[in-house]
XYZ file of C-alpha atoms in Angstrom:
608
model
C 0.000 0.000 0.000
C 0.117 3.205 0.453
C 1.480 5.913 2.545
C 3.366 8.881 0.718
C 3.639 8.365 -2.254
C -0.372 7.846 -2.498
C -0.349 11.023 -4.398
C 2.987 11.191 -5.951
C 2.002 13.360 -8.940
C 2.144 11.927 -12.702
C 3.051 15.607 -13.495
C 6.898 16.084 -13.811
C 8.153 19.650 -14.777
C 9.764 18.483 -17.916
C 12.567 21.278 -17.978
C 13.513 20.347 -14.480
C 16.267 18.169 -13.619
C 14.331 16.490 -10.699
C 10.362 16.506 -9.737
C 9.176 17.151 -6.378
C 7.055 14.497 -5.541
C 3.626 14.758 -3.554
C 3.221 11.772 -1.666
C 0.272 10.045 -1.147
C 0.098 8.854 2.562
C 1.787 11.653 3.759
C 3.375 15.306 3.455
C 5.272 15.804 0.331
C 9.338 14.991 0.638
C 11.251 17.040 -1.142
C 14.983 16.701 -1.743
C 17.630 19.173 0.803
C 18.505 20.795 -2.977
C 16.992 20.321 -6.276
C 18.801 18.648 -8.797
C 19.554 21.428 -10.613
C 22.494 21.280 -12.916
C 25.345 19.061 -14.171
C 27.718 20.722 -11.640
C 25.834 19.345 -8.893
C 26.732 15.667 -10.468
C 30.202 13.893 -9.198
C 31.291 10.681 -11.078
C 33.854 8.774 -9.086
C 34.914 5.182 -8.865
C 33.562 3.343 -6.352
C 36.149 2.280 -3.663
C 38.383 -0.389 -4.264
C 38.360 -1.662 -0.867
C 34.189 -2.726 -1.350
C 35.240 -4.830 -4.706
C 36.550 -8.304 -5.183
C 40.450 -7.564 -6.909
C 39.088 -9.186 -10.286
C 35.641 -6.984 -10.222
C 35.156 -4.270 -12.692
C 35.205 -1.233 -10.776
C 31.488 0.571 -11.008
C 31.403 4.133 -11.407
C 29.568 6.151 -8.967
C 26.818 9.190 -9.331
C 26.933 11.666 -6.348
C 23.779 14.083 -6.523
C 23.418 16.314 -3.148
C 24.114 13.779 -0.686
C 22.221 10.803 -3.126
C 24.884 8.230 -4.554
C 23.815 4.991 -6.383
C 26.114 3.480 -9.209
C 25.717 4.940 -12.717
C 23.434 2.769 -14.504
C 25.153 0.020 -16.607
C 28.632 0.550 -14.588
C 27.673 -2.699 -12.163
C 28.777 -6.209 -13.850
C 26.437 -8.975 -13.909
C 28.191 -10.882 -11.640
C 26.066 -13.690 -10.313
C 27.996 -14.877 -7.347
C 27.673 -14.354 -3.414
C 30.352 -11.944 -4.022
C 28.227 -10.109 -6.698
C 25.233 -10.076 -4.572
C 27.487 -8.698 -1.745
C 28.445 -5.649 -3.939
C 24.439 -4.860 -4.622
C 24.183 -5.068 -0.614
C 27.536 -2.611 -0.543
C 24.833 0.116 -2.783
C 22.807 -0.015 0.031
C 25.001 -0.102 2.620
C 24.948 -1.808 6.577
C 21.284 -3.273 7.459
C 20.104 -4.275 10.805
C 19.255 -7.678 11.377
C 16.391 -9.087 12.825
C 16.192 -10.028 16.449
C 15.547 -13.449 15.398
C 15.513 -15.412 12.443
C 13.204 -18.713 12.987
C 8.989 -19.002 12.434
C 7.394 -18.323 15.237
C 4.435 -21.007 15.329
C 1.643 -19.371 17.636
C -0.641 -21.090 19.821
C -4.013 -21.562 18.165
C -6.900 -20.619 18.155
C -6.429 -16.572 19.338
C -9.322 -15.191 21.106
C -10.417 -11.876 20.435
C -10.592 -9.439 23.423
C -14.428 -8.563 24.527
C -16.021 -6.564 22.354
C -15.559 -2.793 22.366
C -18.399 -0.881 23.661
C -20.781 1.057 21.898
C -19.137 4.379 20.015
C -22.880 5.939 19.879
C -25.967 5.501 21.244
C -28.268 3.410 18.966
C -30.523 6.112 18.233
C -27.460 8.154 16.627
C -25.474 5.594 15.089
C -26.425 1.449 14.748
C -23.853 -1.267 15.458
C -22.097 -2.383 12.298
C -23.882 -5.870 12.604
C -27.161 -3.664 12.142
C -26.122 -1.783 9.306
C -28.540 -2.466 6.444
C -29.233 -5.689 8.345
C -30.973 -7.562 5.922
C -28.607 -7.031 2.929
C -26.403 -9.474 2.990
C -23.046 -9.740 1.023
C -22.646 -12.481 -2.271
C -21.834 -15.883 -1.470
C -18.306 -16.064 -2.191
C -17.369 -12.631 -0.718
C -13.811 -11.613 0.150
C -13.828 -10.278 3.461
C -9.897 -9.350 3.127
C -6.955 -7.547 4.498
C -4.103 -6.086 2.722
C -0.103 -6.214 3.006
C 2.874 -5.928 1.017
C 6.412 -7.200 0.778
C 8.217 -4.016 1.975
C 5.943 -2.942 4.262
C 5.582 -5.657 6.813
C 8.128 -8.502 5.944
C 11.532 -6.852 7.126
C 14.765 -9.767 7.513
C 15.758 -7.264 4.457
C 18.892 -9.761 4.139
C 17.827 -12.953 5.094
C 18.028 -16.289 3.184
C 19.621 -15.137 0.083
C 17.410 -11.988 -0.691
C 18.900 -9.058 -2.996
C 18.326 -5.496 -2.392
C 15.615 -3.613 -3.465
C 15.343 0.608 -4.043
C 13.483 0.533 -1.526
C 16.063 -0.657 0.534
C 18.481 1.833 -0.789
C 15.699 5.288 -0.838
C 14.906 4.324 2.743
C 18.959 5.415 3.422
C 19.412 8.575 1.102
C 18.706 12.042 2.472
C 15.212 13.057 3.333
C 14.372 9.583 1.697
C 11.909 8.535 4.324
C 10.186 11.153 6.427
C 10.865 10.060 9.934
C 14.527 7.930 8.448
C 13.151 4.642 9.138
C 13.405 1.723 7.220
C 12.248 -1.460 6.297
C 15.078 -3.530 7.889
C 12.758 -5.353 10.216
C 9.202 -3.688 10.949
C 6.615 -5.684 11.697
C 9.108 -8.748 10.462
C 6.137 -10.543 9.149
C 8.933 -12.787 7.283
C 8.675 -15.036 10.194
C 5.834 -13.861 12.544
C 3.607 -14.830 9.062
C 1.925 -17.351 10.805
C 1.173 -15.145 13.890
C -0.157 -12.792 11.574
C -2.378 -15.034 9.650
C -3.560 -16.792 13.073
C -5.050 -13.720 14.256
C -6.970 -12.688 11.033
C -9.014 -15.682 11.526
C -10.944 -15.265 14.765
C -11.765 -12.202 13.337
C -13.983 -14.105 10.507
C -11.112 -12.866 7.849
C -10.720 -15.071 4.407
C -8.521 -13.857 2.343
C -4.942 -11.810 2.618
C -3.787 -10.111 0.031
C 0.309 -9.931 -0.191
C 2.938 -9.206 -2.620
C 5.849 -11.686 -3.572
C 9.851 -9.975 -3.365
C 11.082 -10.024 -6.915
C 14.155 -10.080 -5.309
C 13.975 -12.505 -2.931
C 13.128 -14.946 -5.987
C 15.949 -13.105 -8.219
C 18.634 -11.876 -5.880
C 20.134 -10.799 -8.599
C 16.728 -9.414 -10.711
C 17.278 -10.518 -14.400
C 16.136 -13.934 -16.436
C 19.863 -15.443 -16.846
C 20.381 -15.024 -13.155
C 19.824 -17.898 -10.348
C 16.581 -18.556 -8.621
C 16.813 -17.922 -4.584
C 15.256 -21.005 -3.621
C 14.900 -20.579 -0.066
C 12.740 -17.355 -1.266
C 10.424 -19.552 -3.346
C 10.355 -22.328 -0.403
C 9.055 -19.052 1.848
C 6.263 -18.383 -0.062
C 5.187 -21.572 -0.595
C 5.645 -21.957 3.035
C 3.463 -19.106 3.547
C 0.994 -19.570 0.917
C 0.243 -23.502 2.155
C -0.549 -21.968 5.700
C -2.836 -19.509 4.279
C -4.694 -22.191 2.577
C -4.478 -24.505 5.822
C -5.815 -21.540 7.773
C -8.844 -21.247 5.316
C -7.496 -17.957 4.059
C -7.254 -17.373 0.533
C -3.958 -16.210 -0.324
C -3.925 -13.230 -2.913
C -0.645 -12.608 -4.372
C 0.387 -9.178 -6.210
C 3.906 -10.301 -8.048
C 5.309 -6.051 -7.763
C 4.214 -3.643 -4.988
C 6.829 -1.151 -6.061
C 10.576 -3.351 -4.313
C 11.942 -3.267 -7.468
C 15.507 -5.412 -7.185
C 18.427 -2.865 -7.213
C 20.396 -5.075 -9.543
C 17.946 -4.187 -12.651
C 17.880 -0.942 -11.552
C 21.793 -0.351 -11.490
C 22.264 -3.212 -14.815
C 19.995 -0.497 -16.993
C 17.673 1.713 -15.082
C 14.809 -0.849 -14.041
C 11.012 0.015 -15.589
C 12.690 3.106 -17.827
C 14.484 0.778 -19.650
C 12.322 -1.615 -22.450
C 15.194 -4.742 -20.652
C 12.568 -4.617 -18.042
C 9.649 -6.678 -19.657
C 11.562 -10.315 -20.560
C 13.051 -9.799 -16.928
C 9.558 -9.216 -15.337
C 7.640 -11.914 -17.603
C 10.437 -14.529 -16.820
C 10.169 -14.156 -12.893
C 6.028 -13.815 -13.110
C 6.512 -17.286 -15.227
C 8.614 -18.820 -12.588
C 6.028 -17.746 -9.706
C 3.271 -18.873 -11.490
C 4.702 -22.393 -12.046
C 5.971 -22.528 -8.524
C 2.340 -21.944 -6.733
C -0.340 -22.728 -9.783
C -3.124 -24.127 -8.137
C -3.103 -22.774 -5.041
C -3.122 -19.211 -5.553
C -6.235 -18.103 -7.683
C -6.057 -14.666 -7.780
C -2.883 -12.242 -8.773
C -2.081 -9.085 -9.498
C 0.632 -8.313 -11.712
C 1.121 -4.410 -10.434
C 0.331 -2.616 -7.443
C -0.792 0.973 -8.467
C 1.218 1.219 -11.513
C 0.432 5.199 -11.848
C 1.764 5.786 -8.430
C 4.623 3.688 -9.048
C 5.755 5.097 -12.324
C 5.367 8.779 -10.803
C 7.754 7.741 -8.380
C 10.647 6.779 -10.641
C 11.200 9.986 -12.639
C 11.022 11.940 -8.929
C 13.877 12.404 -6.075
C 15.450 10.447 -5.504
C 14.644 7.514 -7.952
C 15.546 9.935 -10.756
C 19.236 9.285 -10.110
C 19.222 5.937 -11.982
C 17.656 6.396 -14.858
C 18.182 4.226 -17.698
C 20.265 6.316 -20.815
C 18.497 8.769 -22.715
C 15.116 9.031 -20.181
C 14.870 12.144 -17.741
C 12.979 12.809 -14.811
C 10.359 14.411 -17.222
C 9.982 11.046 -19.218
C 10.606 8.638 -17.086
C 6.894 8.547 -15.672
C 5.288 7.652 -19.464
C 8.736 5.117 -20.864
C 8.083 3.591 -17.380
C 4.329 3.431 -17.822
C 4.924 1.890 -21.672
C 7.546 -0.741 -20.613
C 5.442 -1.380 -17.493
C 1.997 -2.685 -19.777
C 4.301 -4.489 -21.762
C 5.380 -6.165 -18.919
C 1.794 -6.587 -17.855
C 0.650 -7.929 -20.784
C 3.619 -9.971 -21.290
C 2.885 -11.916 -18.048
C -0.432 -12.773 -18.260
C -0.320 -13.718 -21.718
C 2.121 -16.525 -20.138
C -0.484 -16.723 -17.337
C -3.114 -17.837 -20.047
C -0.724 -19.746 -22.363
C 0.325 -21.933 -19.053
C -2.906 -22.599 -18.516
C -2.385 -21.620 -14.884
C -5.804 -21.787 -12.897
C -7.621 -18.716 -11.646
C -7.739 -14.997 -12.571
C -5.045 -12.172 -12.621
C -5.390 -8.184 -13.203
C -3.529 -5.087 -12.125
C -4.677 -2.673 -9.298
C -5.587 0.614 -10.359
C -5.393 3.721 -7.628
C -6.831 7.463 -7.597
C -10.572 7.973 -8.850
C -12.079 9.545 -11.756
C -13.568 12.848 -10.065
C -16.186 15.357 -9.685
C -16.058 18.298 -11.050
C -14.965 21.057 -8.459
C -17.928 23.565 -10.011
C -20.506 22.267 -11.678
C -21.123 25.071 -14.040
C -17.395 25.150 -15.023
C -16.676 23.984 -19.053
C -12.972 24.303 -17.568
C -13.446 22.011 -14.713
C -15.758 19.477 -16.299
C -12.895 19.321 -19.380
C -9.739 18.966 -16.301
C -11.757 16.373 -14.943
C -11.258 14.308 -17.789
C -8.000 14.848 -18.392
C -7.388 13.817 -14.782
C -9.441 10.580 -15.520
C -6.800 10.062 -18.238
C -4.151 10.554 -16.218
C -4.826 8.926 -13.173
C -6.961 5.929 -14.249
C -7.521 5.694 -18.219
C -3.988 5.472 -18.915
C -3.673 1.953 -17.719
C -7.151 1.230 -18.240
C -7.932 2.351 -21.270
C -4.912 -0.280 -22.908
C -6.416 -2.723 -21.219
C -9.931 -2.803 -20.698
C -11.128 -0.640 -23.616
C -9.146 0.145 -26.566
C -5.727 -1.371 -26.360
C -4.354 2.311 -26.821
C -3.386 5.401 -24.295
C -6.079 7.351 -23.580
C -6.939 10.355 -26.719
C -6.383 12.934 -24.282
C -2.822 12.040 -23.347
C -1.496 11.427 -27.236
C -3.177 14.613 -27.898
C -1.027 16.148 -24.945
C 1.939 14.146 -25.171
C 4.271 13.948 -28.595
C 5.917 9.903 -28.884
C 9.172 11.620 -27.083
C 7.086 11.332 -23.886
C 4.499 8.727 -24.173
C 5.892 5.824 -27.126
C 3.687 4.286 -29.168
C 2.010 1.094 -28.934
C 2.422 -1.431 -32.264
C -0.726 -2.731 -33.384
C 0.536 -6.441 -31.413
C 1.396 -4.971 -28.616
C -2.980 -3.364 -28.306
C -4.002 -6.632 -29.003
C -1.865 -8.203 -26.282
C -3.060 -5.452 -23.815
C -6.707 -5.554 -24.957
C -8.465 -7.787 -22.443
C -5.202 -8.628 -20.394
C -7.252 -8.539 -17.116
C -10.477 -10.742 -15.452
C -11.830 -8.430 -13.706
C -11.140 -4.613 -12.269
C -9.277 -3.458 -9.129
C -9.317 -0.283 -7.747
C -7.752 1.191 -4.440
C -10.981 2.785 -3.259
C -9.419 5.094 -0.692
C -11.241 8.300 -1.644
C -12.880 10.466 -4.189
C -12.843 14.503 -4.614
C -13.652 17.108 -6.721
C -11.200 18.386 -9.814
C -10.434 21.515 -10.773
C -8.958 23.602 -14.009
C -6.005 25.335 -13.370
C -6.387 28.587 -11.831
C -5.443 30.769 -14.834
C -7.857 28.352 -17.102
C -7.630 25.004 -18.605
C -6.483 26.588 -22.297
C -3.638 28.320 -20.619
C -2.057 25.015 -19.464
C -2.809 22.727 -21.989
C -1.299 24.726 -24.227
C 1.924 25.913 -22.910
C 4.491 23.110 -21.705
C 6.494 25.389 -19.459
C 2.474 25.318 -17.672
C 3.698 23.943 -14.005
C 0.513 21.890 -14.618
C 1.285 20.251 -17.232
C 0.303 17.994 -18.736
C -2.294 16.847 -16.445
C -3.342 20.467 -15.900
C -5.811 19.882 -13.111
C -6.062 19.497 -9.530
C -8.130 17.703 -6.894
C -9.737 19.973 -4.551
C -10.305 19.047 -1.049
C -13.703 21.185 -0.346
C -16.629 22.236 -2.330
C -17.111 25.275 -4.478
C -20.236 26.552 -2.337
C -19.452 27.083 1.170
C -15.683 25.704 1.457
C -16.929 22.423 3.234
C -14.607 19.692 3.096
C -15.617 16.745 1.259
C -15.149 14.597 4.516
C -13.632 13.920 7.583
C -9.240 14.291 7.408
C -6.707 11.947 8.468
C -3.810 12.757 10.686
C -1.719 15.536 9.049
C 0.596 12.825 7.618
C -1.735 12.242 4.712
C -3.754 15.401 4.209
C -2.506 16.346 1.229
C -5.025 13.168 -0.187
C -6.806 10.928 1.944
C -10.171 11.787 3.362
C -13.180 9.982 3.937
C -15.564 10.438 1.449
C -18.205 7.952 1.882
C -20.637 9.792 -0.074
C -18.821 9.651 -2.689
C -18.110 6.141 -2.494
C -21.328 4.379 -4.859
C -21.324 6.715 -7.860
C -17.286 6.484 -7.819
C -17.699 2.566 -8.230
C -20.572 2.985 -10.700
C -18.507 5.763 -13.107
C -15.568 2.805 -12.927
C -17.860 0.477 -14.286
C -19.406 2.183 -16.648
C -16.293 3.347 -18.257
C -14.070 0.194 -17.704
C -16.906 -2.726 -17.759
C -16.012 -5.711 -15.875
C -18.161 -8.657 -14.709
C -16.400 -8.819 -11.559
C -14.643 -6.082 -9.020
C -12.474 -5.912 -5.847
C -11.792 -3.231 -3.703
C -8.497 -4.425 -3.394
C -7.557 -1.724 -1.081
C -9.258 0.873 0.943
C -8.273 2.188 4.503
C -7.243 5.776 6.679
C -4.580 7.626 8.962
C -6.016 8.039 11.967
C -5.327 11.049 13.449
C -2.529 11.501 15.845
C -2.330 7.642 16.510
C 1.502 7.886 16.021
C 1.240 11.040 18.714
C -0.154 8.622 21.365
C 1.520 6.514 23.753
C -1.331 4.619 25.835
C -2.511 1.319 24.355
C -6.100 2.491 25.335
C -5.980 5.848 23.196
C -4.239 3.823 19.852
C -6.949 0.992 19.852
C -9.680 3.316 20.075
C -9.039 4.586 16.175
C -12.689 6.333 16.092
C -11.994 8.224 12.675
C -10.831 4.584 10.968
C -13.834 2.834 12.377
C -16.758 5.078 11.027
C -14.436 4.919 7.568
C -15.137 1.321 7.015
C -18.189 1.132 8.667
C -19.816 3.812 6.195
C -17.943 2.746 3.501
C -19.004 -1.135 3.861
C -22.350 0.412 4.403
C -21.903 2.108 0.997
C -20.585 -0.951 -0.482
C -23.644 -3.067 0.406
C -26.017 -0.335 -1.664
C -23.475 -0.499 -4.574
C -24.428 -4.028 -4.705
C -27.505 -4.097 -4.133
C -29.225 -1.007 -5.562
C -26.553 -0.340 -8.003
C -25.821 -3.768 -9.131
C -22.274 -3.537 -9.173
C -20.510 -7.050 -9.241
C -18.422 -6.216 -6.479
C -17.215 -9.619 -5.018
C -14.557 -8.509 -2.060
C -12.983 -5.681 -0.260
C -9.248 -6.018 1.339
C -9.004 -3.350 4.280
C -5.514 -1.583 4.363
C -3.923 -2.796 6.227
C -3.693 -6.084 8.616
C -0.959 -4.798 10.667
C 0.580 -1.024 10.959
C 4.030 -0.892 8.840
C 6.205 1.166 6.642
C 4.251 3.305 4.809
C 6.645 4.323 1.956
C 8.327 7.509 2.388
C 6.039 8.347 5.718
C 8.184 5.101 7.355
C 6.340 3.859 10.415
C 4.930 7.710 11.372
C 1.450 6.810 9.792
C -0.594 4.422 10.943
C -2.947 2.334 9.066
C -3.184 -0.700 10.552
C -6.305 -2.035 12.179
C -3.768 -3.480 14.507
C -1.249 -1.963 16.415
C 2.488 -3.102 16.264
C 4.855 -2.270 19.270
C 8.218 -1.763 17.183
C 9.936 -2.818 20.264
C 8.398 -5.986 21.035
C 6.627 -6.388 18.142
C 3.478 -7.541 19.840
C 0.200 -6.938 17.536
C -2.840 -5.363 19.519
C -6.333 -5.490 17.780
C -7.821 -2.297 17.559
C -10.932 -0.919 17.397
C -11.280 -1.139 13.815
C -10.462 -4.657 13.543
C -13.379 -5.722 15.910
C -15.922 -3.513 14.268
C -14.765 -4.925 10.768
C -15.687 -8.431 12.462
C -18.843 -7.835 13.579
C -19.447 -5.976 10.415
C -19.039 -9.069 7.981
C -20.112 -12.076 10.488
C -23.265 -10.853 10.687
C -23.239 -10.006 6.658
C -21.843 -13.035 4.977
């Protein structure tokens, strides 16, 4: 999921030599100084003393503090000596305070139930919400994790480093300079973690898989980590045992360092054969007893990311921080479509898709030509442009090859849009809000027009508060997140139907939705954490929502996954903002249900 970089902009000022990025889950991060100019670049050789006397010597790129080996300088050197030198990028990692699966006593009981929040008049229990609507048979009443977030043991049992592993050490890389070294370790509390799902009437987890703890080493002529497949198999086969489905996403954003250093990672085309071999060799390994996958998590947010600070330092040749976000977002369907045509042609069972993030919008005033035109442009941005490919035409959407000359945004061939046409069972979206859209304040015309615009292309913006009064479009999260997240139940139903109508599916998840509450991180008595009010009425009136959208609306939803299971790192936020429906004690790492979790549980045993 999600923290900062939830609303990393697609926009990147294409004259500058870095974009500030506006995370999603949190305040924007900006680098100490932009990257402003080739004198702010040093090239040096790496020191001799890291390297093996027969290694080629990589070169080095020093930005303001930010150093990662120029792309292509690294040799493919597949040894334990090779992998050593990725680790040496990254530099000294703490290890875990132990290394062996814990096996918990089972079954957990829940605490007693909370009491009321309300008094019934005001507000009904969520096992009385729209009691007699119940949810289809077959529902997925899930939670959501992912690889970085929760697993930690960074180093453990042959694993490679990722960026994230590297960004999480660079300068203003992570807000509060924590990093995913150990976290939750859910590596090898797994089974602790899935054992306390299932009192709570929980039946499916959705995860993501480590590229690089399957490929230390990233590419398709490199060795397979075999303790990392054994993991997941391990982990997978206790889900199943447990009697919850295990969903796996193959990339939630840990993209191995190797790739990234051999030729720039998703800005370089090299990307796809390297992505489709290890989704082929994940497939093979658990076929049959995974049924659904997700090839990407949020691939907008994702490539926004890579062309900002301080991703932008590893480029791949001839792609700037102004391109990177579309090249990425080309190689990155290929990929996609790529891996589940081997999906199909393996004939392995079930059904696979991508996640999409953001929303499509309201227009901010409803009078407003301007706003109503931004608004579609941000659909296109945000939504259509790996949607669109896939689920409609094959092709970007109009808007962005009208914006955007092949420099920018390549081409699809006429194979590759019938590979991406229909390369997806059913639609995903990470429902965590929806809010009005605006033109740019000196008019729509202005920006689209003018590519110096600092709007463009997207030229529009979501707007937190409605054009009559000022009133926010719902409740706020803890300052964290502000910039993005609110609640916005109301909003929820015709959201889900404008998806559907747009992108037709005959089946949809919410495949993640969840909130900051506020100040949790502030607080230091276990009473005030597990009493996360603001997080409570979110999924209350958003399941509430969710029932109408299937029953009035006739949507085919068929599961929601609550982010998260457990708090964890939340990007470039770290372990600051909280969206766990449990808590975590970093220091013991005991797990605490909270509020949330319980109400969640009533909520579904008495639906289902």
């Amino acid at each position: 999921m999600r923290l900062l970089l939830k609303s990393f902009v697609f926009i990147v000022l294409h004259h500058a030599a870095y974009s500030q990025t506006t995370t999603g889950q949190g305040r924007s991060v900006s680098p100490p100084t932009p990257l402003s100019s080739a004198s702010d670049v040093r090239i040096t050789a790496a020191p001799s003393s890291a390297l093996s006397t027969s290694a080629t010597i990589p070169t080095l790129t020093s930005i303001n503090g930010v150093s990662f080996p120029s792309v292509g300088s690294i040799p493919r050197d597949f040894s334990p000596a090779g992998l050593e030198r990725l680790w040496d990028v990254v530099g000294p990692v703490q290890a875990p305070p132990f290394t062996t699966t814990r096996v918990p006593q089972t079954p957990i009981a829940l605490p007693s139930a909370p009491p009321a929040l309300y008094p019934s008049w005001f507000a009904p229990s969520p096992a009385n919400i729209f009691p007699n609507l119940k949810l289809p048979k077959g529902f997925f009443f899930g939670v959501a994790t992912a690889a970085y977030q929760v697993e930690g043991a960074v180093k453990n049992e042959g694993k490679g480093p990722t960026m994230w592993d590297w960004n999480s050490r660079q300068p203003n890389g992570v807000a509060d300079n924590t990093t995913g070294d150990i976290v939750d370790l859910q590596y090898y509390l797994y089974k602790e973690d899935v054992a306390r799902v299932v009192p709570l009437g929980v039946n499916a987890h959705s995860f993501s898989i480590s590229w690089a703890r399957i490929f230390p080493f990233g590419t398709a002529d490199s060795p397979v980590n075999q303790a990392g497949l054994d993991h997941y198999s391990d982990l997978i086969n206790y889900h199943i045992k447990s009697g919850v489905e295990p969903v796996v996403t193959l990339f939630h954003w840990d993209t191995p360092l190797s790739v990234q250093a051999y030729y720039g990672g998703f800005t370089s085309p090299k990307i796809v054969d390297d992505f489709v071999n290890y989704a082929k060799t994940v497939f093979k390994a658990y076929n049959g007893r995974v049924k659904t996958w997700y090839t990407f998590n949020e691939p907008r947010v994702y490539c926004s990311q890579v062309g900002g600070y301080p991703f932008n330092i590893s480029l791949a040749p001839g792609v700037n921080s102004s391109t990177a976000p579309y090249q990425c977002s080309y190689n990155l369907l290929r990929a996609h479509a790529g891996a589940v045509k081997a999906f199909r042609e393996m004939g392995i069972s079930g059904e696979i898709a991508f996640k999409n993030d953001d929303f499509v919008g309201i227009p901010w005033r409803a009078n407003s030509t301007d706003d109503f035109n931004a608004n579609e442009r941000h659909a296109a941005f945000r939504i259509g442009v790996f949607s669109d490919p896939v689920y409609t035409t094959g092709d970007w959407p109009k808007i962005m090859t009208d914006t955007l000359p092949p420099s920018y945004l390549p081409r699809f061939t006429a194979q590759e849009k019938k590979d991406l046409k229909g390369s997806a069972d059913f639609f995903a979206i990470d429902a965590y809000r929806t809010q009005y859209i605006s033109a740019p304040p000196d008019g729509l015309a202005a920006c689209v027009s003018n590519v110096n615009h600092p709007m463009w292309p997207e030229c529009n913006t979501p707007v937190l508060f409605d054009s009559n009064a000022g009133w926010a479009n719902g409740p706020s999260p803890d300052p964290l997140s502000d910039d993005w997240l609110q609640a916005t139940p109301n909003f929820l139903r015709a959201s889900l139907r404008t998806l559907q109508q747009r992108w037709p599916t005959k089946k949809m998840y919410i495949s993640e939705f969840g909130f900051v509450e506020p100040f949790e991180e502030d607080r230091t008595e276990l009473f005030r954490i597990t009493e996360d009010v603001t997080r409570t009425n979110y999924f209350m009136t958003y399941m509430g929502e969710i029932l109408l959208a299937i029953h009035e609306d006739k949507l085919p939803i068929a599961g929601i996954f609550a982010w998260a299971m457990v708090d964890n790192a939340e990007w470039s936020s770290g372990l600051s903002a909280k969206f766990g429906i449990q808590h975590v004690n970093y220091t013991t790492l005991e797990r605490t249900y909270k509020r949330s979790a319980l109400q969640l549980s009533e909520f579904f045993k008495a639906h289902l």
